[in-house]
Each structure stands twice: as C-alpha cells, then as structure tokens.
Coordinates of C-alpha atoms in Angstrom, one line a residue:
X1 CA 222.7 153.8 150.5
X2 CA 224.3 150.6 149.4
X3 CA 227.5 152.1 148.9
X4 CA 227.2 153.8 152.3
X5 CA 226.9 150.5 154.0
X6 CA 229.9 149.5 152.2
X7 CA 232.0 152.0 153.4
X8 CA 231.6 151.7 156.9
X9 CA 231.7 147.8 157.2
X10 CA 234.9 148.4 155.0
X11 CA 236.3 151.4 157.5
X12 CA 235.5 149.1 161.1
X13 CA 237.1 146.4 159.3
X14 CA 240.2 148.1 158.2
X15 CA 240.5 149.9 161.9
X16 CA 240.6 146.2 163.8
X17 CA 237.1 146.2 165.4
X18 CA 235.7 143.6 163.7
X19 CA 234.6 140.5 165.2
X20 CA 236.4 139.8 168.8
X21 CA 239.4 137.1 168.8
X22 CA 237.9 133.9 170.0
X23 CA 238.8 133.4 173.3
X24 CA 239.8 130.1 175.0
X25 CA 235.5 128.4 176.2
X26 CA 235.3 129.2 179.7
X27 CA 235.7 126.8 182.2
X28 CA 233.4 124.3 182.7
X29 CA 232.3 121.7 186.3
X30 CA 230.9 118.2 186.0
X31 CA 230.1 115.9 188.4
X32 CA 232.1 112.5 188.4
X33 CA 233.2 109.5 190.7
X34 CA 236.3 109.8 193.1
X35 CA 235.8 106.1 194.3
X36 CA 233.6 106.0 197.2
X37 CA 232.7 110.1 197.4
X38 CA 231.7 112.2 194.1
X39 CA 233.9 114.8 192.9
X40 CA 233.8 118.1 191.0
X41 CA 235.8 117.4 187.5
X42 CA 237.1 121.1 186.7
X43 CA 238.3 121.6 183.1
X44 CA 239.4 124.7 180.8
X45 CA 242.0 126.1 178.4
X46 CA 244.7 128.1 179.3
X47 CA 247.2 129.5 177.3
X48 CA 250.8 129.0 179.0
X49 CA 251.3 125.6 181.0
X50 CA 252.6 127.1 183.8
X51 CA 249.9 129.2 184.4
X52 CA 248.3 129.1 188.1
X53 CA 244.7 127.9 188.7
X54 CA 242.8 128.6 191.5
X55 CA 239.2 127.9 192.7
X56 CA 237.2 130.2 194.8
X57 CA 240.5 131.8 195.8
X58 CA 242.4 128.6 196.7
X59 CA 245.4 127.6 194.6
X60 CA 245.2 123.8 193.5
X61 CA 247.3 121.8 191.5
X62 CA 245.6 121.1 187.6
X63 CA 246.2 118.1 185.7
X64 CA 247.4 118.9 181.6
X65 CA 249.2 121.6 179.8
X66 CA 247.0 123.8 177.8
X67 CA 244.0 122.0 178.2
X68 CA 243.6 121.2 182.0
X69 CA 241.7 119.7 184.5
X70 CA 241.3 118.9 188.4
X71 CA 239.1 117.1 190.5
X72 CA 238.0 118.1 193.6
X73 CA 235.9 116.2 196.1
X74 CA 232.5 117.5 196.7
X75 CA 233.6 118.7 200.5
X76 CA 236.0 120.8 199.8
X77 CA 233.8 122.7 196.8
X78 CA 231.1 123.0 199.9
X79 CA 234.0 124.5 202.4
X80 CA 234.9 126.6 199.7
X81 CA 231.5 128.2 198.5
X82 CA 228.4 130.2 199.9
X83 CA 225.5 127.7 200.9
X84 CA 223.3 127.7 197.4
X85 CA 226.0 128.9 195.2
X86 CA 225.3 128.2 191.5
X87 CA 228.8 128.9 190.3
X88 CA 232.4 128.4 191.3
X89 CA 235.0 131.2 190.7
X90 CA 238.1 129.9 188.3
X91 CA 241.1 132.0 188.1
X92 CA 243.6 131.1 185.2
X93 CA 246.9 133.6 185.4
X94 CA 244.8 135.9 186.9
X95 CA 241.9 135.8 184.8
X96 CA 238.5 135.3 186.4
X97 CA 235.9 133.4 185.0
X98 CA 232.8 131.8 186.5
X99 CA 231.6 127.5 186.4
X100 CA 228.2 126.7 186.3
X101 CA 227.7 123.8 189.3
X102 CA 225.2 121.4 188.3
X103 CA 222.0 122.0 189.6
X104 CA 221.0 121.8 193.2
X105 CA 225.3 120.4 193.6
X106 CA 225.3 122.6 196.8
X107 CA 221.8 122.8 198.0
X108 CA 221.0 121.2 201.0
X109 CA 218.7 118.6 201.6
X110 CA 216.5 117.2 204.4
X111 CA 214.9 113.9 205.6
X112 CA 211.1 114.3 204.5
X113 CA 209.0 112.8 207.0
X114 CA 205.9 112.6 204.6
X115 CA 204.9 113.6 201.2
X116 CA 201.2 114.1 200.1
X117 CA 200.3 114.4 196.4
X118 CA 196.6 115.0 195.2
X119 CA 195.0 113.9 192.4
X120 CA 192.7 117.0 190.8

C-alpha cells in the first residue's frame, strides 16, 4: 500500500500539479496620517513596474516599482465604496484582488445622546 502511495505522489509530481507557485501576498490597507485628515495606506506586489493599479475601478497613481504603495485620503475611499463595505477592490494589470478595511473604517457613526449601562 506503501508503494502505492509512492507512486502516485511520484506521478502528480512528475506531471506539474504539485504545490501551486507562490503568488505575489495580496494587497493589503492600513490606516495612517495625511497631516490633518487620515488616509488609507494601499500596498502590494506587482510584477512589472509599469503595471496599472486601480482602486474600486478608479485608476490612481502608485508610489514604487515592484513593491508599491498609495495613499488615499479617507473621503475619497468613502466616495468610492458601498456604505459598510469591508473591502476595497485592487486591480494590478488586470488582476483583481480584494483589501480588508480596518474595522468599522466606513461605518457610520452618530452623536449618542445617552448611554445606560447596568450592573447585574
């Protein structure tokens, strides 16, 4: 049974399906300081310098060569997305890929008037 195991490890390997190439880490979205407002600090791989990023569908202009990055301010991310949205959309040379936005980055928030908490 061994020997059977063998073989077919042996046979994928030999027919190039073993493990996937590693691929470039997808892209990933911090939140930073842009002087007075915050910004979005965008960052990824890509493999030709040249190659066009775009957020959300909107061309923008990335900072690096391979390794990249961009900052957008936090109003133009809101213009650019649903209300709620949990990810961004990057595109590198037509690749899609999806950012997580830190949590609650495009939630909206309200003036709370009063806030109770009980002790049980």
């Amino acid at each position: 049974m061994i020997g059977l195991k063998t073989f077919a490890l042996s046979t994928l390997l030999a027919s190039g399906m073993a493990a996937p190439a590693l691929a470039a880490p997808a892209p990933s979205a911090k939140l930073v300081n842009c002087g007075s407002e915050s910004c979005l600090l965008v960052s990824g791989h890509r493999d030709e310098a040249t190659s066009e990023v775009s957020i959300n569908g909107h061309v923008v202009a990335a900072q690096g060569a391979r390794k990249w990055r961009l900052r957008l301010p936090v109003n133009t991310v809101r213009a650019w997305s649903e209300p709620y949205a949990r990810t961004i959309s990057v595109s590198v040379a037509g690749a899609e890929h999806e950012a997580d936005l830190p949590i609650g980055m495009l939630g909206h928030t309200g003036n709370l008037a009063i806030l109770v908490v009980r002790v049980k």
